[in-house]
Short mmCIF file of C-alpha atoms and ligand atoms in Angstrom, two decimals:
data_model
loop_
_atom_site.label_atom_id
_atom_site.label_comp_id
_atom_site.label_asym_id
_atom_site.label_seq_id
_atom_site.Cartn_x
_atom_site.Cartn_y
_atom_site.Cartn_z
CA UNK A 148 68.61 98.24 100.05
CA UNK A 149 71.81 95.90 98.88
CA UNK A 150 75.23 95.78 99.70
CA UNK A 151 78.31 93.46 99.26
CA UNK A 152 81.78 94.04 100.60
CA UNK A 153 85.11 92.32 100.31
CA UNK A 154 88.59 92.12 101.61
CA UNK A 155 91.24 94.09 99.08
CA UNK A 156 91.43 95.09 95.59
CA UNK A 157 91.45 91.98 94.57
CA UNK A 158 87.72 91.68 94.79
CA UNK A 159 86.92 94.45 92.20
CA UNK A 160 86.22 92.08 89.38
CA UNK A 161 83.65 89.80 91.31
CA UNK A 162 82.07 91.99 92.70
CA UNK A 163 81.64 93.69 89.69
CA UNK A 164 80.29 90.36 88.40
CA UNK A 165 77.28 89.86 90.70
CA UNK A 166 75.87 93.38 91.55
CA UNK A 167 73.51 92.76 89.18
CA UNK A 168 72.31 89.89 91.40
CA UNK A 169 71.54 92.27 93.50
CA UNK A 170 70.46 95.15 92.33
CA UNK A 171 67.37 92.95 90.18
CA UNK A 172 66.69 91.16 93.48
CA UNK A 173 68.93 87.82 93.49
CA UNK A 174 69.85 86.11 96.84
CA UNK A 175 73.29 87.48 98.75
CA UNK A 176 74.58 83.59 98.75
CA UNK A 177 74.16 84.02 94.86
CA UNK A 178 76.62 87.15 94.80
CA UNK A 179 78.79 85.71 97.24
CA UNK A 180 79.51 82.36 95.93
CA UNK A 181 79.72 84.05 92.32
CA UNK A 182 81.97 86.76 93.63
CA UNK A 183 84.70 84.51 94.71
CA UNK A 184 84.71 81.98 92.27
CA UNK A 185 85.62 84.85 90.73
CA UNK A 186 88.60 85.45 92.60
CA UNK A 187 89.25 82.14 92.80
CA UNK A 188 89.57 81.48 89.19
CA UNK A 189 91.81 84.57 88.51
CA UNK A 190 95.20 82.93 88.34
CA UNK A 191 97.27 86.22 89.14
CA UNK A 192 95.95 86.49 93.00
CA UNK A 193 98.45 84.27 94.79
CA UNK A 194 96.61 83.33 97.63
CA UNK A 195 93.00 82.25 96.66
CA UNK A 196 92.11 79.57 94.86
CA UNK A 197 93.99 78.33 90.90
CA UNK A 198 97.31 79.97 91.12
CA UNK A 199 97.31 80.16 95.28
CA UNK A 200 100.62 79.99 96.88
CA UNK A 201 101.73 76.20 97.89
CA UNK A 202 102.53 74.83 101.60
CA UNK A 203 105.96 74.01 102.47
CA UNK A 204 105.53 70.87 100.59
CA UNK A 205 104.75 72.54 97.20
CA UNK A 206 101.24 71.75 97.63
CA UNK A 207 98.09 73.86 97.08
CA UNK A 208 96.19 73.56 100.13
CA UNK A 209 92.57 75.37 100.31
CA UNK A 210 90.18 76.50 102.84
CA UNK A 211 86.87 78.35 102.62
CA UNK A 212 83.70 78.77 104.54
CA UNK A 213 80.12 79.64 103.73
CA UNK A 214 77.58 81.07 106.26
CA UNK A 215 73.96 82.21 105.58
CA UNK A 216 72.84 84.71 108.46
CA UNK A 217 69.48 84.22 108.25
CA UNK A 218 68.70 80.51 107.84
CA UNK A 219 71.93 79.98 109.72
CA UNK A 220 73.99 77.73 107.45
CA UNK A 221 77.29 76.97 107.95
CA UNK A 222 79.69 75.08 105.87
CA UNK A 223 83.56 74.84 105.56
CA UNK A 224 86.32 73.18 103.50
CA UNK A 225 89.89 72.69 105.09
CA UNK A 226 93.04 72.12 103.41
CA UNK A 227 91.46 70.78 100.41
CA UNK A 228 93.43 69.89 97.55
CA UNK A 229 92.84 70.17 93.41
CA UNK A 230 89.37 71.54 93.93
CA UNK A 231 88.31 74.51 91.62
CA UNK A 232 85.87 76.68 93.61
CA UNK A 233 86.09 75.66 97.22
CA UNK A 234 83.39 78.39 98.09
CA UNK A 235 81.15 76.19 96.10
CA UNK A 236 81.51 73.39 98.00
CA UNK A 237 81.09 75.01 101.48
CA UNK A 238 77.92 76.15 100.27
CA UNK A 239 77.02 72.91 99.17
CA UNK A 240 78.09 71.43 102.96
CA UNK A 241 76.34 74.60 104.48
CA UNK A 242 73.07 72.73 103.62
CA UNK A 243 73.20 69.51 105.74
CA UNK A 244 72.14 69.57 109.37
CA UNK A 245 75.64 67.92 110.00
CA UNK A 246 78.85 67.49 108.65
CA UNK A 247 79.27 71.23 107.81
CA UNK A 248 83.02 71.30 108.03
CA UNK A 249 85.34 68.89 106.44
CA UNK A 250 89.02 68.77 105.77
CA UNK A 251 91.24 67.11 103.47
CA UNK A 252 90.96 64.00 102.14
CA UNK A 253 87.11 63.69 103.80
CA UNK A 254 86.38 67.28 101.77
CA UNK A 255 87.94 66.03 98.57
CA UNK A 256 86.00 63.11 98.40
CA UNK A 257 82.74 64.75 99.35
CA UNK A 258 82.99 66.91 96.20
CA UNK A 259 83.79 64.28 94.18
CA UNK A 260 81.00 62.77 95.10
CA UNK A 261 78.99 65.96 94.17
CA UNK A 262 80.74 66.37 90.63
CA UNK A 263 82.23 69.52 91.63
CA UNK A 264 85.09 70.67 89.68
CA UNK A 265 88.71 68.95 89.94
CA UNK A 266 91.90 71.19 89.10
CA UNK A 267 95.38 70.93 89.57
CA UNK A 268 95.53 74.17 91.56
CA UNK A 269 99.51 74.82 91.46
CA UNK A 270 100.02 76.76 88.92
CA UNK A 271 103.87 77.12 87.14
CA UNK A 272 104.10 80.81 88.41
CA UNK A 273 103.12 79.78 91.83
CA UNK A 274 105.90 77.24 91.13
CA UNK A 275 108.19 80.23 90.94
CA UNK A 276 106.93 82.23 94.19
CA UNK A 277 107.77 79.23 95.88
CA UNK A 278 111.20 78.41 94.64
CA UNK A 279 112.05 82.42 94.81
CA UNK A 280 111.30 82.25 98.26
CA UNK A 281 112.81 79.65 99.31
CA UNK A 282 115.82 81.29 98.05
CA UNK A 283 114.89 83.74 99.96
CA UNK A 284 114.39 82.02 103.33
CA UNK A 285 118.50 80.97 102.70
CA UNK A 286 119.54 84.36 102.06
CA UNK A 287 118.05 86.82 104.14
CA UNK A 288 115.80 84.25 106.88
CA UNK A 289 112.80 86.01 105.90
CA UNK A 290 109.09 85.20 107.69
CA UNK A 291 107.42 82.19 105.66
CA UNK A 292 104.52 84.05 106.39
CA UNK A 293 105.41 87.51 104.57
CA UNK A 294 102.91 87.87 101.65
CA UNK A 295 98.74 86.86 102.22
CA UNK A 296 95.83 88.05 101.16
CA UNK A 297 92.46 86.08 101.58
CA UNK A 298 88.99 87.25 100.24
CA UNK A 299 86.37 87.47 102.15
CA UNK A 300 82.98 88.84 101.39
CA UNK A 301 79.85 89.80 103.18
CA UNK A 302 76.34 90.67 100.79
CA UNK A 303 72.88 92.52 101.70
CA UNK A 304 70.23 91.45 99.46
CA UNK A 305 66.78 92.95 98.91
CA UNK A 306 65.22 90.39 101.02
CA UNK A 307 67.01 91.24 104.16
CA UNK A 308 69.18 88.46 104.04
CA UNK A 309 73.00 88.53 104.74
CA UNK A 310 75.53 86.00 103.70
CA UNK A 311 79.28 85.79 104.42
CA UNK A 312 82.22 83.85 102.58
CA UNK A 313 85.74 83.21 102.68
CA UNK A 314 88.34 81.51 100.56
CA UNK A 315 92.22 81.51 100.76
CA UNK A 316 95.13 79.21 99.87
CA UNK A 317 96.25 80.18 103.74
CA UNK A 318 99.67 81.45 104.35
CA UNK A 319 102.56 80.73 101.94
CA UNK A 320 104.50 77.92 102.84
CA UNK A 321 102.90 77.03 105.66
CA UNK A 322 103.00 73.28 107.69
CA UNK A 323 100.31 70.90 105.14
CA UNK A 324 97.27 70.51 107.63
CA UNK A 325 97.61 73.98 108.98
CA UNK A 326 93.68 75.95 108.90
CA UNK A 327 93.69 79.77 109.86
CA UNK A 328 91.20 81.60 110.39
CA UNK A 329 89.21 81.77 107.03
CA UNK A 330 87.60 78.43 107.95
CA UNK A 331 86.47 79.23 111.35
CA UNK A 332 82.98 80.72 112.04
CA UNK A 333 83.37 83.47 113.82
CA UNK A 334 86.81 84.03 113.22
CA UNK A 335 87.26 84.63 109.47
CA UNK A 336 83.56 85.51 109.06
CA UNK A 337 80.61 86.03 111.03
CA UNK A 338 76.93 87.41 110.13
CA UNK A 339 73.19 87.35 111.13
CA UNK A 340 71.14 88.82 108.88
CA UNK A 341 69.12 90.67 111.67
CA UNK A 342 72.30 92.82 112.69
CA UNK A 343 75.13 92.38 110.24
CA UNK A 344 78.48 90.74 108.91
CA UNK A 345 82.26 91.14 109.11
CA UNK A 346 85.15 89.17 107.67
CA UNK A 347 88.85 89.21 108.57
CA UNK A 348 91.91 88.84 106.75
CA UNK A 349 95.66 88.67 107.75
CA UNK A 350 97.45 85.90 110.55
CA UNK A 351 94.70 83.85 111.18
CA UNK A 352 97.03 82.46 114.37
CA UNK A 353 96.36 86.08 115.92
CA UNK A 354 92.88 86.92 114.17
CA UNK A 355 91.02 83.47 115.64
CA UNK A 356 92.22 84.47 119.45
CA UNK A 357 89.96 87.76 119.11
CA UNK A 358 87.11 85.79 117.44
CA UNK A 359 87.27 88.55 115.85
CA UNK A 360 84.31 88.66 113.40
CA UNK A 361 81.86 87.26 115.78
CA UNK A 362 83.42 90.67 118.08
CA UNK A 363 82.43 92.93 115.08
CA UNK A 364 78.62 91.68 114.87
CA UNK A 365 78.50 91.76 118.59
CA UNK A 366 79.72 95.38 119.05
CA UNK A 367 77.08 96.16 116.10
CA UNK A 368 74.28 94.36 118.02
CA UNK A 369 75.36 96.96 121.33
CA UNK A 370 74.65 100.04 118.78
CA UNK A 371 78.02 100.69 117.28
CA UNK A 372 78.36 101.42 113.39
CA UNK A 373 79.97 99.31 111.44
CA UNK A 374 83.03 101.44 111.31
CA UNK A 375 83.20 101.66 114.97
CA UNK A 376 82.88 98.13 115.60
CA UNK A 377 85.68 97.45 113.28
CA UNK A 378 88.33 99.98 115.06
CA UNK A 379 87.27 98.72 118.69
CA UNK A 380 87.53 95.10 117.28
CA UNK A 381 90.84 95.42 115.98
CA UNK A 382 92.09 97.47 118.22
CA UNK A 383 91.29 95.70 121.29
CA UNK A 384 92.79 92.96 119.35
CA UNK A 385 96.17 94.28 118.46
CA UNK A 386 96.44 96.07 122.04
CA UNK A 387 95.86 92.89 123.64
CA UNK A 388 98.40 90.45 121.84
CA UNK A 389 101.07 93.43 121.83
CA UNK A 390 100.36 93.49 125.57
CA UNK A 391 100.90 90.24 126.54
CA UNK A 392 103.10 88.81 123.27
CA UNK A 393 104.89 91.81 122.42
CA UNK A 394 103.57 92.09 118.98
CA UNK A 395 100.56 91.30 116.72
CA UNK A 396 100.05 89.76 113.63
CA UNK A 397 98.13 91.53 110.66
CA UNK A 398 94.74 92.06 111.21
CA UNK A 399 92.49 93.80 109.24
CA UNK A 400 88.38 93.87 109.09
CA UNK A 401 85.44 94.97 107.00
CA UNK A 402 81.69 94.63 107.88
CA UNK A 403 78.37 96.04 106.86
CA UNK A 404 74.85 95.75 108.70
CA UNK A 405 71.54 94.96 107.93
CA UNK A 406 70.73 98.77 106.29
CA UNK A 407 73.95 98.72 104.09
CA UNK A 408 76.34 100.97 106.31
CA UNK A 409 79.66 99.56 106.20
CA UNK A 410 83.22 99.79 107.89
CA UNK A 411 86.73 98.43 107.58
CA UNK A 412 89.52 98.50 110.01
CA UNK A 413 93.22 97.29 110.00
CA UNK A 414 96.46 97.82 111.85
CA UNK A 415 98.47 97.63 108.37
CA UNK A 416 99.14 100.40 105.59
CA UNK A 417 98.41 98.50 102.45
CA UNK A 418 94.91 97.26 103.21
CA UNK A 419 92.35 97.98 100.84
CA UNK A 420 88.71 96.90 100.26
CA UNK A 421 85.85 97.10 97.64
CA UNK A 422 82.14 97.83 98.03
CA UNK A 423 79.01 98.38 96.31
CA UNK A 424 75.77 99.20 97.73
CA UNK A 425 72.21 100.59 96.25
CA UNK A 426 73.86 104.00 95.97
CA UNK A 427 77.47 103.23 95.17
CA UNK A 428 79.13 101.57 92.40
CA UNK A 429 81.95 99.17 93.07
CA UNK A 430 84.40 100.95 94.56
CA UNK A 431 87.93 100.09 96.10
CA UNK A 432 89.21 102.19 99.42
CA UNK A 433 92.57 102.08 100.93
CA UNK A 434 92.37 102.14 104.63
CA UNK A 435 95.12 103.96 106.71
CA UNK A 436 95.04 103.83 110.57
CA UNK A 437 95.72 107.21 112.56
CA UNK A 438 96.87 107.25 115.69
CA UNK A 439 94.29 107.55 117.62
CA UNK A 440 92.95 104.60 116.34
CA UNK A 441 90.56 105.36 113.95
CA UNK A 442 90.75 104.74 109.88
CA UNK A 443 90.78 107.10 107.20
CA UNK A 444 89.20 105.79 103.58
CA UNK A 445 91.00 106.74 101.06
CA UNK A 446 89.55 106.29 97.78
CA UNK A 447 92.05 104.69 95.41
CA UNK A 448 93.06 106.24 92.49
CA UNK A 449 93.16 105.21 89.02
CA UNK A 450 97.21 104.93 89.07
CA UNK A 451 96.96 102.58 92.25
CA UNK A 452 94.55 100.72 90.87
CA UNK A 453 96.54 99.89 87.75
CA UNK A 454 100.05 99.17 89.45
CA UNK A 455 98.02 96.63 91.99
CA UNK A 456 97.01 94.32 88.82
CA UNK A 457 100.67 95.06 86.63
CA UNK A 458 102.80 94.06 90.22
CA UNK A 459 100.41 90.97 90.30
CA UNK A 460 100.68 89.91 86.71
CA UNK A 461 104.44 90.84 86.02
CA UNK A 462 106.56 88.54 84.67
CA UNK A 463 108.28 86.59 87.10
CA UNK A 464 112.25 85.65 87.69
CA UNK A 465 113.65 82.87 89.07
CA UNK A 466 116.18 83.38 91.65
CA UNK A 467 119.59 82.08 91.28
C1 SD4 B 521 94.99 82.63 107.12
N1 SD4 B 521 93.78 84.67 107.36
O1 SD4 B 521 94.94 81.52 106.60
C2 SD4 B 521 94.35 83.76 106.40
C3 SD4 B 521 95.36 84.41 105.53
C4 SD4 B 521 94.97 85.76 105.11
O2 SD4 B 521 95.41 87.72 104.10
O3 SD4 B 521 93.99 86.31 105.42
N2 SD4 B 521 95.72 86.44 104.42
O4 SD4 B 521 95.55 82.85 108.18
#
């Protein structure tokens, strides 16, 4: 058996990419560090990697994390700047026996030392997003947070061995130095390759006080399926912050286990996800909750599929 599953359309094209990997027996940290270099590379997806949506200061700031479930290396990058493919270099940090995580300037010049890639990551439509919304914020005092989506990716190979990555340019316009979730093990992704993975996406504030992916693995390692575990997980979750906060952030879930079942969860209406598996070609789902708490799939159609890439790539105009 294989697998691989990601966080929103967005991952189509990677994912794409690297089931080859898998299908002729290639390692899961292969797919998954292939995978979303993919996404990171793709200029048109505003919130990973080249083209990601700048902090309040106009700057690109980057964080991604890199965890092998069976060996049990971790590595992260936060808030690192004019790097190309920060999954890379969490992988490359998820080999020492310390210093897994670093952030800023202490990240940077790690993978300089390591030759990795240097781009300017702020790209002249992202230049745009930023000035439109800060039009925006004058006009109509909207959230700086509106507008997010982060990639994150958990593979089965042959082997038996699970990995799990993240990368995301974090929330638009957010304070420089802020992490969310993404970078957090446990949090943004959690997996051991002798139960199974999950990865989060949405307000990491809200998503890192549920621990949320670590949750998911645990409620598979008590017997629930995937898809179980993901609507318990987030809907514990959201109960509990509306409860005591009055209202919850986005937070939405997918996760697969060590046999290549899989599940995704959200308390959203435009969350969608993509996976592949022995017996199913790369395929993207929308996920709508009912209210009883469970999620319907729907399979997206060819129409929704098409109007996802034109809204990303249209042509942009600045706001007077
Ligand atoms: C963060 N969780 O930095 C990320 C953002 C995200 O979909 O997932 N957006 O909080």
């Amino acid at each position: 058996m294989w697998g691989m599953i990601a966080t929103w359309r967005m991952a189509l094209e990677g994912i794409q990419k690297v089931t080859p990997i898998l299908s002729q027996e290639g390692i899961a940290g292969d797919a998954i560090e292939g995978a979303i270099k993919e996404v990171e590379d793709f200029p048109y997806f505003k919130s990973v990697g080249y083209g990601g949506l700048p902090n309040e200061k106009m700057e690109v700031e980057l964080d991604a994390a890199y965890l092998d479930g069976s060996r049990f290396d971790f590595g992260a990058v936060c808030a690192i700047k004019n790097f190309a493919n920060p999954i890379s270099i969490a992988r490359e940090l998820s080999h020492y026996k310390v210093n897994n995580v670093l952030v800023g300037q202490g990240a940077q010049e790690f993978a300089r030392s390591r030759h990795f890639e240097e781009k300017e990551m702020l790209t002249d439509r992202a230049k745009i997003h930023y000035h439109n919304r800060l039009k925006d914020l004058e006009q109509e005092q909207l959230s700086p947070y509106a507008g997010h989506d982060t990639v994150g990716m958990v593979a089965l190979d042959t082997h038996g061995d699970m990995v799990a990555g993240t990368s995301t340019s974090g929330l638009f316009m957010k304070k420089p130095g802020r992490v969310g979730d993404s970078a957090f093990i446990g949090s943004g992704l959690y997996v051991d390759s002798t139960i199974g993975g999950a990865t989060a996406t949405g307000l990491g504030e809200d998503l890192m006080k549920g621990v949320i992916s670590y949750e998911i693995v645990r409620l598979m390692k008590e017997g629930l399926s995937p898809q179980k575990a993901c609507e318990k997980a987030v809907k514990e979750l959201d109960d509990r912050l509306k409860r005591t906060r009055g209202e919850a952030g986005d937070i939405s879930v997918v996760a697969m286990n060590r046999n290549g079942d899989f599940g995704a969860a959200t308390n959203i209406d435009n969350f969608s996800f993509v996976v592949a598996t022995k017996s199913l070609a790369p395929t993207v789902f929308r996920v709508h909750p009912q209210p009883d708490g469970t999620m319907s799939h729907e399979l997206a159609s060819k129409e929704w599929l098409e109007s996802y890439l034109e809204e990303r790539m249209k042509p942009l105009e600045v706001k007077e």
